[in-house]
Amino acid sequence: MTTDSGVEPGSSGSEEDVTEGLPAGWVRATIGELCDVNPRGFDEEPGDDEFVSQVPMASVEAETGRMDASMQVRYGDLKKKSLTRFQEDDVLFAKITPCMENGKIAKAQGLAGGRALGSTEFHVLRSRGAILSEYLMHFLLQRHVRRTAEHHMTGAVGQRRVPRLYLAELEIPVPPLAEQHRIVAKLEEQLAYVEAGEVAVQAALVGFLALKNQITGGGACGGLDGIERFPAPIEAADVDDGTLPDLPNGWRWVRLGEIADVVGGVTKDSKKQSNPAYVEVPYLRVANVQRGQILLDRVENIRVPARKAESLRLKVGDVLLNEGGDRDKLGRGWIWEGQIENCIHQNHVFRARVIGGALEPRLLAWHANSFGKNWCDRNGKQTVNLASISLRRIKLLPVPVPPRSVQEDLVKSIESRLAEVETAQHAAQEVARQGADLRGALLHAAFTGALVPQDPDDEPASVVLDRIDTRRATNVTPTRRKRPSLGATRPAAPQTSGRPVPSGTQEALPL
């Protein structure tokens, strides 16, 4: 029994080979047989004063097949630049890492004048008439197709690309054209439901994050249980404190430097790393210190004087706060729990060690990640995208200190509420995973003939492909059109892979 979408219940099937056991009327063909791969230009060259769309890589969404073609440029202003030319109904395939792995693949549509100039990191696929652009796009958007392409990338790390030849020789199952229309219509109908669910889940996940921040930030200032709060004074300093939250009776505001020993870390000196008198120890970088967690998947070592290593050695309960970097990193941090022995921290990470048990470290970390984020933004040094705050200023961060008698219960209350939110958060993440599985199942069904019924009256795909071969072999050249129309194709130079084609021939529109 199948669902309304044609997908067997509980079957993901997204990793299977879709070239096995094709239905009647289908054929296997390479993309090079079906499309011009990276055609030289437009069907018709626009005039210098005509406007075309400009589509940088950022204008193509990941995994949705959508693109933003609203940016327009005068063709004459950019025609001599090294940009990729494509037109309405072409399929764009991002060839460079990580854009390809992220699924930046789309059908070109809504282009100004039906044409566009885009990133040089796009492969362009222009159908010769035997395959719908939407069908091809959805095939390429499958995750297992992209993972296979990743294994064939060439080039240096960070600049690896999918070769044109690999894409041209990639085999795809081709149904009759009439069935392709039915598949695309059903697939897009079902994917719209999946995407609506994914949007709702992502909105819920964002809401959970905001709720967790409200619990931790509000809780650190005594704002969880409806207790009456009052303005509390703090000694003025040469910083912008903004408006301090009110505090419950018995709480007080202090400066961070009053209750904690705050120090900067070690500066890496590459010239002294070979000094035999130095000791080698692990150290934390900005990337390790996240908002609410310490990531230890990649911890590097550094050689420093033994005395320096001892003075900076982290202890359980130390609160780590980032000194700078991208603006979102400023002031973020969490608590060291002793995961690695003899670990120290670099100069872009501050260590705040609470003195004499004046404040539970988790309360300090939660406060720094909420109130402290905006405070650091106001009091740090800012450039366009980077920010930093000095050791002198971070010591002036206002910190709420509750009576010691309530701190332990307050931490338990905050953690209990966080646990409730995290339970709901994990449930939403599981729904997101199920949505990804359903998307994969729909795509698998589409390319194995299980999504819509076959019609024996459909013209087989092999007939269309044979017609293309025949016209290429007889060198029939169609009259060039004045303007490309939606869904139109153009004559193309023969490809280096796929069906044998006599040298120097061109193909006509097959239908």
Coordinates of C-alpha atoms in Angstrom, one line a residue:
M1 CA 0.0 0.0 0.0
T2 CA 1.3 3.5 -0.8
T3 CA 0.5 6.9 0.6
D4 CA -1.2 9.6 -1.5
S5 CA 2.3 10.8 -2.5
G6 CA 3.1 7.3 -3.9
V7 CA 5.8 6.7 -1.2
E8 CA 5.8 3.4 0.8
P9 CA 5.1 4.2 4.5
G10 CA 8.3 4.0 6.5
S11 CA 10.5 3.8 3.4
S12 CA 13.2 6.5 3.0
G13 CA 15.0 5.0 0.0
S14 CA 17.0 8.2 -0.5
E15 CA 20.4 6.4 -0.7
E16 CA 19.5 3.7 -3.2
D17 CA 20.7 3.6 -6.8
V18 CA 17.8 5.1 -8.9
T19 CA 19.2 3.6 -12.2
E20 CA 18.1 0.1 -11.2
G21 CA 14.8 -1.4 -12.6
L22 CA 13.4 1.6 -14.5
P23 CA 9.7 1.6 -15.4
A24 CA 8.5 1.0 -19.0
G25 CA 9.1 4.1 -21.2
W26 CA 12.1 5.3 -19.1
V27 CA 15.7 5.3 -20.2
R28 CA 19.0 6.1 -18.7
A29 CA 21.0 9.0 -20.2
T30 CA 23.9 11.2 -19.1
I31 CA 23.4 14.9 -18.5
G32 CA 25.7 15.5 -21.4
E33 CA 23.3 13.7 -23.7
L34 CA 20.3 15.7 -22.3
C35 CA 21.8 19.1 -21.9
D36 CA 24.4 21.6 -23.1
V37 CA 26.8 21.7 -20.2
N38 CA 28.2 25.2 -19.8
P39 CA 27.0 26.6 -23.1
R40 CA 29.0 29.5 -24.4
G41 CA 26.3 32.2 -24.0
F42 CA 22.7 33.2 -24.7
D43 CA 20.5 32.1 -27.5
E44 CA 20.6 35.8 -28.4
E45 CA 23.1 38.4 -27.3
P46 CA 21.4 41.3 -25.6
G47 CA 22.1 44.9 -26.6
D48 CA 24.4 47.0 -24.3
D49 CA 21.5 49.1 -23.1
E50 CA 19.3 46.1 -22.2
F51 CA 19.0 45.0 -18.6
V52 CA 19.7 41.5 -17.4
S53 CA 19.6 39.9 -14.0
Q54 CA 22.7 39.6 -11.9
V55 CA 22.8 36.4 -9.8
P56 CA 25.8 36.1 -7.3
M57 CA 26.1 32.8 -5.4
A58 CA 24.4 34.4 -2.4
S59 CA 21.2 34.8 -4.4
V60 CA 20.7 31.0 -4.7
E61 CA 19.1 29.4 -1.7
A62 CA 20.4 26.2 -0.3
E63 CA 18.3 23.1 -0.9
T64 CA 15.1 24.8 -2.0
G65 CA 15.8 25.3 -5.8
R66 CA 14.9 28.9 -5.5
M67 CA 16.9 32.0 -6.6
D68 CA 16.6 35.7 -6.3
A69 CA 16.8 37.4 -9.8
S70 CA 15.6 40.8 -8.7
M71 CA 19.0 42.5 -9.0
Q72 CA 19.4 44.0 -12.5
V73 CA 22.3 45.5 -14.4
R74 CA 22.9 47.1 -17.7
Y75 CA 24.4 44.4 -19.9
G76 CA 27.0 46.7 -21.5
D77 CA 28.5 47.5 -18.1
L78 CA 29.4 43.9 -17.3
K79 CA 29.6 42.0 -20.6
K80 CA 33.4 42.1 -20.7
K81 CA 33.7 40.7 -17.2
S82 CA 34.3 37.1 -16.5
L83 CA 30.8 36.1 -15.4
T84 CA 28.6 33.1 -16.2
R85 CA 25.9 33.7 -18.8
F86 CA 22.7 31.8 -18.5
Q87 CA 19.1 32.2 -19.5
E88 CA 15.5 31.3 -18.4
D89 CA 15.0 27.6 -17.6
D90 CA 18.7 26.8 -17.4
V91 CA 19.7 24.8 -14.3
L92 CA 22.4 26.3 -12.1
F93 CA 24.7 23.9 -10.2
A94 CA 27.2 25.4 -7.7
K95 CA 30.5 23.6 -8.4
I96 CA 32.6 24.9 -5.5
T97 CA 32.8 23.8 -1.9
P98 CA 30.9 24.3 0.3
C99 CA 28.2 25.7 -1.9
M100 CA 27.7 22.5 -3.8
E101 CA 27.4 20.4 -0.6
N102 CA 24.9 22.9 0.8
G103 CA 22.6 22.4 -2.2
K104 CA 22.9 25.7 -4.1
I105 CA 21.2 24.4 -7.2
A106 CA 18.3 26.1 -8.9
K107 CA 16.2 26.6 -12.0
A108 CA 16.8 30.0 -13.5
Q109 CA 13.5 31.9 -13.7
G110 CA 12.1 35.4 -13.5
L111 CA 15.2 36.8 -15.2
A112 CA 15.2 40.3 -16.6
G113 CA 14.8 39.9 -20.4
G114 CA 15.1 36.1 -19.8
R115 CA 18.9 36.3 -19.3
A116 CA 21.4 36.8 -16.5
L117 CA 25.0 37.1 -15.5
G118 CA 26.1 35.1 -12.5
S119 CA 28.9 33.7 -10.4
T120 CA 31.7 32.0 -12.2
E121 CA 31.3 29.1 -9.7
F122 CA 28.1 27.9 -11.4
H123 CA 27.9 25.1 -13.9
V124 CA 25.0 25.8 -16.3
L125 CA 22.8 23.0 -17.7
R126 CA 20.6 23.9 -20.7
S127 CA 18.0 21.2 -21.7
R128 CA 17.9 20.1 -25.3
G129 CA 14.2 19.3 -24.9
A130 CA 14.2 15.7 -23.6
I131 CA 14.2 16.7 -19.9
L132 CA 12.4 19.3 -17.9
S133 CA 14.6 21.8 -16.0
E134 CA 12.5 21.2 -12.8
Y135 CA 13.0 17.5 -13.1
L136 CA 16.7 17.8 -13.5
M137 CA 17.0 20.3 -10.7
H138 CA 15.2 18.1 -8.2
F139 CA 17.4 15.1 -9.2
L140 CA 20.5 17.1 -8.5
L141 CA 19.2 18.4 -5.2
Q142 CA 19.1 14.9 -3.8
R143 CA 21.6 14.6 -0.9
H144 CA 23.2 11.3 -2.1
V145 CA 23.8 12.9 -5.6
R146 CA 25.6 15.8 -4.0
R147 CA 27.6 13.4 -1.7
T148 CA 28.7 11.4 -4.7
A149 CA 29.7 14.6 -6.5
E150 CA 31.7 15.6 -3.4
H151 CA 33.9 12.5 -3.8
H152 CA 34.8 13.6 -7.4
M153 CA 35.8 17.2 -6.6
T154 CA 39.3 18.3 -7.6
G155 CA 41.5 21.1 -6.5
A156 CA 43.1 22.5 -3.3
V157 CA 41.4 22.5 0.1
G158 CA 38.8 25.3 0.3
Q159 CA 38.8 25.6 -3.5
R160 CA 37.6 22.2 -4.5
R161 CA 35.2 22.0 -7.4
V162 CA 33.0 19.5 -9.3
P163 CA 34.6 19.0 -12.7
R164 CA 32.4 19.7 -15.8
L165 CA 33.2 16.3 -17.2
Y166 CA 31.9 14.5 -14.1
L167 CA 28.6 16.4 -14.4
A168 CA 28.3 15.7 -18.1
E169 CA 28.8 12.0 -17.6
L170 CA 26.4 11.8 -14.6
E171 CA 23.6 9.3 -15.4
I172 CA 20.0 10.2 -14.8
P173 CA 16.8 8.2 -15.2
V174 CA 14.6 9.8 -17.8
P175 CA 10.8 9.3 -17.9
P176 CA 8.6 10.2 -20.8
L177 CA 8.1 14.0 -21.0
A178 CA 4.4 13.7 -20.1
E179 CA 5.3 11.7 -17.0
Q180 CA 8.0 14.3 -16.1
H181 CA 5.3 16.9 -16.0
R182 CA 3.2 14.7 -13.7
I183 CA 6.2 13.9 -11.5
V184 CA 7.2 17.6 -11.1
A185 CA 3.7 18.7 -10.3
K186 CA 3.2 16.0 -7.7
L187 CA 6.7 16.4 -6.2
E188 CA 6.4 20.2 -5.8
E189 CA 2.9 19.8 -4.3
Q190 CA 4.2 17.3 -1.7
L191 CA 7.5 19.2 -1.1
A192 CA 5.5 22.4 -0.3
Y193 CA 3.9 20.6 2.6
V194 CA 7.3 19.3 3.8
E195 CA 8.8 22.8 3.5
A196 CA 5.9 24.4 5.4
G197 CA 6.5 21.9 8.2
E198 CA 10.3 22.6 8.1
V199 CA 9.6 26.3 8.4
A200 CA 7.4 25.8 11.4
V201 CA 10.0 23.6 13.1
Q202 CA 12.8 26.1 12.5
A203 CA 10.6 28.8 13.9
A204 CA 10.0 26.7 17.0
L205 CA 13.7 26.0 17.4
V206 CA 14.4 29.7 17.2
G207 CA 11.7 30.3 19.8
F208 CA 13.2 27.6 22.1
L209 CA 16.6 29.4 21.9
A210 CA 15.0 32.7 22.8
L211 CA 13.1 31.1 25.7
K212 CA 16.3 29.5 27.0
N213 CA 18.1 32.9 26.9
Q214 CA 15.1 34.5 28.7
I215 CA 15.3 31.8 31.4
T216 CA 19.0 32.1 32.0
G217 CA 19.3 35.9 31.6
G218 CA 16.1 36.6 33.6
G219 CA 16.9 34.0 36.2
A220 CA 20.4 35.4 36.9
C221 CA 18.7 38.7 37.7
G222 CA 16.0 37.1 39.9
G223 CA 13.2 37.6 37.4
L224 CA 11.7 34.0 37.2
D225 CA 9.3 33.6 40.0
G226 CA 7.4 36.8 40.1
I227 CA 9.3 38.1 43.1
E228 CA 9.1 41.9 43.5
R229 CA 12.2 43.7 42.3
F230 CA 13.6 47.1 42.9
P231 CA 16.2 49.4 41.4
A232 CA 19.6 48.7 42.9
P233 CA 22.6 51.1 42.8
I234 CA 26.1 50.5 41.5
E235 CA 29.1 52.6 41.8
A236 CA 29.7 54.6 38.6
A237 CA 32.6 53.8 36.3
D238 CA 33.8 55.1 32.9
V239 CA 31.6 52.7 31.0
D240 CA 28.1 52.7 29.5
D241 CA 26.1 50.4 31.7
G242 CA 22.8 51.2 30.0
T243 CA 19.7 50.5 32.1
L244 CA 20.3 47.9 34.8
P245 CA 17.5 45.4 35.5
D246 CA 15.8 45.7 38.9
L247 CA 16.8 43.1 41.5
P248 CA 15.0 41.3 44.3
N249 CA 15.4 42.6 47.9
G250 CA 18.8 41.6 49.3
W251 CA 20.5 41.4 45.9
R252 CA 23.2 43.8 44.8
W253 CA 25.1 45.0 41.7
V254 CA 28.9 44.7 41.7
R255 CA 31.6 45.0 39.1
L256 CA 33.1 41.8 37.8
G257 CA 36.6 42.7 39.0
E258 CA 35.2 43.0 42.6
I259 CA 34.2 39.3 42.8
A260 CA 36.5 37.6 40.4
D261 CA 40.1 37.4 39.4
V262 CA 40.0 38.2 35.7
V263 CA 43.1 37.6 33.5
G264 CA 43.9 37.4 29.8
G265 CA 45.6 34.4 28.2
V266 CA 48.8 33.6 26.4
T267 CA 49.8 35.2 23.1
K268 CA 51.2 32.7 20.6
D269 CA 54.8 33.5 19.6
S270 CA 55.7 31.2 16.7
K271 CA 59.4 32.2 16.9
K272 CA 59.7 30.7 20.4
Q273 CA 57.8 27.4 19.8
S274 CA 61.0 25.5 19.4
N275 CA 62.5 26.7 22.7
P276 CA 63.5 23.5 24.6
A277 CA 62.9 25.2 28.0
Y278 CA 59.2 25.6 27.2
V279 CA 56.5 23.0 28.0
E280 CA 53.7 22.0 25.6
V281 CA 50.2 22.3 26.9
P282 CA 46.7 22.3 25.3
Y283 CA 45.0 25.7 25.0
L284 CA 41.6 27.1 24.2
R285 CA 40.9 29.5 21.4
V286 CA 37.9 31.7 20.6
A287 CA 36.4 28.9 18.5
N288 CA 36.4 26.6 21.6
V289 CA 34.5 29.1 23.8
Q290 CA 30.9 29.1 22.6
R291 CA 27.8 30.8 24.2
G292 CA 26.7 28.2 26.8
Q293 CA 29.2 25.5 25.9
I294 CA 32.9 24.6 25.5
L295 CA 33.6 22.8 22.2
L296 CA 36.6 20.4 22.5
D297 CA 36.4 18.7 19.1
R298 CA 39.6 20.6 18.0
V299 CA 42.0 21.6 20.8
E300 CA 45.5 22.8 19.8
N301 CA 48.7 22.7 21.7
I302 CA 51.1 25.5 22.4
R303 CA 54.6 25.7 23.9
V304 CA 55.0 28.3 26.8
P305 CA 57.3 28.9 29.8
A306 CA 56.4 26.5 32.6
R307 CA 55.6 29.4 34.9
K308 CA 53.2 30.9 32.4
A309 CA 51.5 27.4 32.0
E310 CA 51.0 27.1 35.7
S311 CA 49.7 30.7 36.1
L312 CA 47.1 30.2 33.3
R313 CA 46.1 26.6 34.1
L314 CA 42.3 26.4 34.2
K315 CA 40.5 25.2 37.2
V316 CA 37.0 23.7 37.5
G317 CA 34.5 26.6 37.8
D318 CA 36.5 29.1 35.9
V319 CA 34.2 31.2 33.6
L320 CA 35.7 31.8 30.1
L321 CA 34.7 34.9 28.1
N322 CA 35.8 35.8 24.6
E323 CA 37.7 39.1 24.3
G324 CA 36.8 39.6 20.6
G325 CA 36.4 38.5 17.0
D326 CA 33.2 38.6 15.0
R327 CA 30.6 40.7 16.8
D328 CA 28.6 37.7 17.8
K329 CA 31.6 36.2 19.6
L330 CA 32.2 39.2 21.9
G331 CA 31.7 38.3 25.6
R332 CA 30.2 34.9 24.9
G333 CA 31.4 32.0 27.1
W334 CA 30.8 29.2 29.5
I335 CA 32.3 27.3 32.5
W336 CA 35.4 25.2 32.5
E337 CA 34.6 21.7 33.9
G338 CA 38.1 20.2 33.9
Q339 CA 37.7 18.2 30.7
I340 CA 41.4 18.4 29.8
E341 CA 44.3 18.4 32.2
N342 CA 46.8 21.3 32.3
C343 CA 44.7 23.3 29.8
I344 CA 45.3 27.1 29.4
H345 CA 43.7 29.8 27.3
Q346 CA 44.9 32.2 24.6
N347 CA 45.0 36.0 24.9
H348 CA 41.6 36.4 23.1
V349 CA 39.9 34.5 25.9
F350 CA 39.4 36.0 29.4
R351 CA 39.3 33.8 32.5
A352 CA 37.1 34.9 35.4
R353 CA 37.8 33.0 38.6
V354 CA 35.2 33.8 41.3
I355 CA 36.8 34.8 44.6
G356 CA 35.7 33.1 47.8
G357 CA 32.5 31.6 46.5
A358 CA 30.9 35.0 46.2
L359 CA 28.8 33.9 43.2
E360 CA 27.9 30.5 41.7
P361 CA 29.9 30.4 38.3
R362 CA 26.8 29.3 36.3
L363 CA 24.9 32.5 37.4
L364 CA 27.9 34.6 36.2
A365 CA 28.1 32.7 32.9
W366 CA 24.4 33.0 32.2
H367 CA 24.4 36.7 33.0
A368 CA 27.4 37.3 30.8
N369 CA 25.8 35.6 27.9
S370 CA 22.6 37.7 28.1
F371 CA 23.0 41.1 29.7
G372 CA 26.8 40.9 29.1
K373 CA 26.4 40.5 25.4
N374 CA 24.8 43.9 24.9
W375 CA 27.0 45.5 27.5
C376 CA 30.1 44.4 25.7
D377 CA 28.7 45.7 22.4
R378 CA 28.3 49.1 23.9
N379 CA 31.7 49.2 25.6
G380 CA 33.9 47.4 23.2
K381 CA 35.9 48.6 20.2
Q382 CA 33.9 48.2 17.0
T383 CA 34.8 47.9 13.3
V384 CA 32.6 46.9 10.5
N385 CA 32.3 43.2 11.5
L386 CA 34.8 42.9 14.3
A387 CA 34.7 43.8 17.9
S388 CA 36.9 43.6 21.0
I389 CA 36.9 44.6 24.7
S390 CA 39.8 45.3 26.9
L391 CA 40.7 43.5 30.1
R392 CA 40.3 46.7 32.0
R393 CA 36.7 47.2 30.7
I394 CA 35.5 43.6 31.1
K395 CA 36.4 43.9 34.8
L396 CA 33.8 46.7 35.0
L397 CA 30.9 44.5 33.8
P398 CA 28.0 44.9 36.2
V399 CA 27.1 41.6 37.8
P400 CA 24.0 40.8 40.0
V401 CA 24.9 39.0 43.2
P402 CA 22.1 37.3 45.2
P403 CA 22.5 36.2 48.8
R404 CA 24.5 33.1 49.1
S405 CA 21.6 31.3 50.8
V406 CA 19.5 31.4 47.6
Q407 CA 22.1 30.8 45.0
E408 CA 22.0 27.0 45.0
D409 CA 18.2 26.9 44.8
L410 CA 18.2 29.5 42.0
V411 CA 20.6 27.5 39.9
K412 CA 18.4 24.4 40.4
S413 CA 15.3 26.3 39.4
I414 CA 17.0 27.7 36.2
E415 CA 18.3 24.2 35.2
S416 CA 14.9 22.6 35.8
R417 CA 13.2 25.0 33.4
L418 CA 16.0 24.6 30.9
A419 CA 15.5 20.9 31.0
E420 CA 11.8 21.3 30.1
V421 CA 12.6 23.5 27.2
E422 CA 15.4 21.1 26.0
T423 CA 12.9 18.2 26.0
A424 CA 10.6 20.1 23.7
Q425 CA 13.6 21.3 21.6
H426 CA 14.8 17.7 21.1
A427 CA 11.3 16.7 20.0
A428 CA 11.3 19.5 17.4
Q429 CA 14.8 18.4 16.2
E430 CA 13.5 14.9 15.7
V431 CA 10.6 16.2 13.7
A432 CA 13.2 18.1 11.6
R433 CA 15.1 14.9 11.0
Q434 CA 11.9 13.1 10.0
G435 CA 11.1 16.0 7.5
A436 CA 14.5 15.5 5.9
D437 CA 13.8 11.7 5.6
L438 CA 10.4 12.4 4.1
R439 CA 12.0 14.8 1.6
G440 CA 14.5 12.1 0.6
A441 CA 11.7 9.5 0.3
L442 CA 9.7 11.8 -2.0
L443 CA 12.7 12.4 -4.3
H444 CA 13.6 8.7 -4.4
A445 CA 10.0 7.9 -5.3
A446 CA 10.1 10.5 -8.1
F447 CA 13.2 9.1 -9.8
T448 CA 12.2 5.4 -9.5
G449 CA 8.7 5.8 -11.0
A450 CA 6.8 5.3 -7.7
L451 CA 5.5 8.9 -7.2
V452 CA 2.9 9.0 -10.0
P453 CA 1.4 6.2 -12.2
Q454 CA 2.8 5.5 -15.7
D455 CA 0.6 6.0 -18.8
P456 CA 1.3 3.5 -21.6
D457 CA 0.2 6.1 -24.1
D458 CA 3.1 8.4 -23.2
E459 CA 5.7 8.8 -25.9
P460 CA 8.7 6.8 -24.5
A461 CA 11.8 8.9 -23.6
S462 CA 13.9 6.8 -25.9
V463 CA 11.9 8.1 -28.9
V464 CA 12.7 11.7 -28.0
L465 CA 16.4 10.9 -27.5
D466 CA 16.6 9.0 -30.8
R467 CA 15.0 12.0 -32.5
I468 CA 17.8 14.2 -31.0
D469 CA 20.4 11.8 -32.3
T470 CA 18.9 11.7 -35.7
R471 CA 18.8 15.4 -36.1
R472 CA 22.3 15.9 -34.8
A473 CA 23.5 13.2 -37.2
T474 CA 21.8 14.9 -40.2
N475 CA 23.2 18.3 -39.1
V476 CA 19.8 20.1 -39.2
T477 CA 20.3 23.6 -37.9
P478 CA 17.1 25.4 -36.9
T479 CA 16.4 29.1 -37.6
R480 CA 17.7 31.2 -34.6
R481 CA 14.9 32.9 -32.7
K482 CA 14.8 36.6 -31.9
R483 CA 13.9 36.1 -28.3
P484 CA 14.3 33.1 -26.1
S485 CA 10.9 32.0 -24.8
L486 CA 10.1 30.3 -21.4
G487 CA 11.1 26.6 -21.6
A488 CA 12.9 27.1 -24.9
T489 CA 16.0 25.2 -25.9
R490 CA 18.7 26.0 -28.4
P491 CA 21.0 24.1 -30.8
A492 CA 24.1 22.9 -29.0
A493 CA 27.5 21.7 -29.7
P494 CA 27.9 17.9 -29.2
Q495 CA 29.1 16.7 -25.8
T496 CA 32.1 14.6 -25.1
S497 CA 30.1 11.9 -23.3
G498 CA 26.8 10.1 -23.8
R499 CA 25.4 9.0 -27.2
P500 CA 27.9 9.0 -30.1
V501 CA 27.6 12.2 -32.1
P502 CA 29.4 12.9 -35.4
S503 CA 32.0 15.6 -35.0
G504 CA 31.0 19.1 -36.0
T505 CA 27.3 18.6 -35.9
Q506 CA 24.6 20.5 -34.1
E507 CA 21.2 19.4 -32.9
A508 CA 17.7 20.8 -33.4
L509 CA 14.9 21.3 -31.0
P510 CA 13.7 17.7 -30.7
L511 CA 10.0 18.4 -30.4

